[in-house]
Amino acid sequence: MKISTLQGLSRLVLLPLILCVGNAHAADSALKVVQKYMAAWNAHNYNEAALSLDYDVEYFDATVGASSYGIVTARDNVIQFFMMALPDLQWKMEGKPIVQGDSIAFRWVFTGTNTGIPFECEKPTGKAIELHGLTMIHTKAGRIQYHGGYYDAKTLRDQLGLAPTCPVPAPVPAATETAK
């Protein structure tokens, strides 16, 4: 009887300890996934950055107001685009991240000069940016399952010197035959 009571007590004592260590490991893992992801961005390796993403990742950009889904879409439409538009880009975490289990939230600064492909219109602006924002990430099995990015698109446009909208030339009227 005493042995079973001791076993029961040891389980009660060990269970919270195991859960606490497991949660600390998950938090450590989420941070490591994000650090690896950001390192790939800073190395300008869009394929390596994409390897940190879950195959069905949800990539939310608050400035667009919608999510895109899938590793290929995130790689080609977000990661690769920014790397090509800002060839000297750097993405750095500011302050201490908030880590809770498999989720992490952090403030960041994103810098670079638009000397690559244009953000829009015909040519790159050649202007530097220093953009501050917030990202929330949820990981699962060591990959980013959800990435939510929040930043001020107006600040980005202003720093790049972009017009509120690109001027679109008026359509050229179709040639008409003149009456003889």
XYZ file of C-alpha atoms in Angstrom:
180
model
C 0.000 0.000 0.000
C 2.808 2.413 0.846
C 4.538 1.729 -2.481
C 1.418 2.505 -4.514
C 0.890 5.708 -2.510
C 4.491 6.765 -3.188
C 4.078 5.976 -6.874
C 0.911 8.061 -6.969
C 2.615 10.963 -5.213
C 5.623 10.771 -7.487
C 3.320 10.925 -10.509
C 1.584 13.979 -9.086
C 4.923 15.683 -8.523
C 6.499 14.628 -11.814
C 3.547 15.354 -14.094
C 3.641 19.156 -13.639
C 7.428 19.084 -13.941
C 7.237 17.120 -17.202
C 4.557 19.461 -18.555
C 6.601 22.502 -17.583
C 9.767 21.131 -19.213
C 7.760 20.138 -22.304
C 6.305 23.644 -22.571
C 9.759 25.194 -22.147
C 11.061 22.908 -24.904
C 8.173 23.943 -27.201
C 8.900 27.626 -26.517
C 12.593 27.085 -27.161
C 11.729 25.250 -30.365
C 9.411 28.027 -31.606
C 12.136 30.601 -30.997
C 14.728 28.457 -32.777
C 12.421 27.990 -35.783
C 11.939 31.770 -36.037
C 15.646 32.477 -35.603
C 16.471 30.019 -38.395
C 13.749 31.561 -40.585
C 15.031 35.104 -40.043
C 18.643 34.003 -40.628
C 17.607 32.628 -44.032
C 15.910 35.957 -44.846
C 19.059 37.832 -43.857
C 21.194 35.447 -45.948
C 18.860 36.230 -48.885
C 18.065 32.547 -49.335
C 14.345 32.349 -50.112
C 14.394 28.561 -50.526
C 15.993 28.089 -47.102
C 13.478 30.507 -45.556
C 10.633 28.555 -47.165
C 11.933 25.325 -45.593
C 10.936 26.792 -42.212
C 7.304 26.947 -43.389
C 4.662 24.258 -43.119
C 3.494 23.014 -46.524
C 0.026 24.538 -45.931
C 1.239 27.676 -44.124
C -1.199 30.546 -43.693
C 0.657 33.785 -44.452
C -1.344 36.815 -43.328
C -0.304 40.332 -44.320
C -2.397 42.949 -42.544
C -1.652 45.548 -45.222
C -3.189 43.284 -47.848
C -6.019 42.356 -45.506
C -6.048 38.706 -46.483
C -4.151 35.482 -46.044
C -2.352 33.528 -48.694
C -1.895 29.810 -48.292
C 0.866 27.364 -49.079
C 4.628 27.263 -48.993
C 5.105 28.030 -52.712
C 2.817 31.074 -52.619
C 4.556 32.432 -49.497
C 7.999 31.829 -50.983
C 7.276 33.327 -54.406
C 4.902 36.182 -53.537
C 6.363 37.364 -50.245
C 9.837 36.094 -49.370
C 11.392 36.064 -52.832
C 9.678 39.323 -53.803
C 11.096 41.239 -50.816
C 14.553 39.721 -51.316
C 14.566 40.732 -54.975
C 13.156 44.217 -54.341
C 15.534 44.960 -51.445
C 18.784 43.090 -52.230
C 20.440 44.404 -49.042
C 17.482 43.679 -46.751
C 17.971 42.888 -43.084
C 15.236 41.704 -40.732
C 16.027 42.048 -37.037
C 14.048 41.252 -33.927
C 13.679 44.195 -31.540
C 13.442 43.576 -27.819
C 12.568 40.265 -26.260
C 10.012 38.067 -28.039
C 6.934 36.767 -26.255
C 6.935 32.990 -26.468
C 4.017 30.841 -25.353
C 4.270 27.167 -26.216
C 4.425 26.848 -30.003
C 3.623 30.534 -30.583
C 5.849 33.576 -30.660
C 5.220 37.299 -31.117
C 7.958 39.843 -31.672
C 8.620 43.381 -32.797
C 11.034 43.867 -35.657
C 12.772 46.329 -37.920
C 13.161 45.650 -41.616
C 15.744 47.650 -43.564
C 16.888 47.713 -47.151
C 17.179 49.733 -50.336
C 14.887 49.270 -53.318
C 17.601 48.731 -55.950
C 16.263 45.391 -57.201
C 12.896 44.818 -58.783
C 10.354 47.626 -58.360
C 7.681 47.458 -55.713
C 5.329 48.687 -58.406
C 5.339 50.847 -61.506
C 8.266 50.715 -63.897
C 11.499 50.931 -61.930
C 13.004 50.609 -58.437
C 13.063 53.817 -56.419
C 16.616 53.497 -55.087
C 15.312 54.655 -51.696
C 16.110 53.074 -48.340
C 13.482 51.898 -45.882
C 13.454 51.334 -42.143
C 10.147 49.695 -41.388
C 8.984 48.653 -37.924
C 6.346 46.005 -37.365
C 5.070 43.041 -35.409
C 4.890 39.391 -36.349
C 2.926 36.600 -34.737
C 3.930 33.044 -35.602
C 2.543 29.663 -34.635
C 4.700 26.605 -35.189
C 3.807 22.953 -35.416
C 6.280 20.092 -35.629
C 9.185 22.511 -36.065
C 7.674 24.490 -38.964
C 5.796 27.767 -39.234
C 2.100 26.991 -39.604
C 0.842 30.592 -39.314
C 2.704 33.827 -40.008
C 0.905 37.121 -39.368
C 2.736 40.305 -40.295
C 1.608 43.749 -39.153
C 3.231 46.965 -40.373
C 2.237 50.353 -41.744
C 1.980 50.170 -45.543
C 1.713 53.970 -45.783
C 5.083 54.334 -44.059
C 6.564 51.811 -46.493
C 5.122 53.688 -49.497
C 6.259 57.057 -48.126
C 9.813 55.823 -47.496
C 9.974 54.360 -50.995
C 8.648 57.619 -52.466
C 5.707 55.875 -54.108
C 2.584 57.741 -55.107
C -0.630 56.701 -53.352
C -1.322 54.729 -56.520
C 0.758 54.298 -59.641
C -0.348 56.546 -62.444
C -2.074 54.485 -65.073
C -2.017 55.934 -68.571
C -5.412 56.657 -70.043
C -6.480 54.092 -72.617
C -5.724 55.070 -76.158
C -8.933 55.416 -78.127
C -9.257 53.002 -81.009
C -8.517 54.485 -84.392
C -11.643 55.384 -86.294
C -12.018 55.561 -90.019
C -12.812 58.977 -91.335
C -15.731 59.357 -93.711
C -14.786 60.112 -97.309
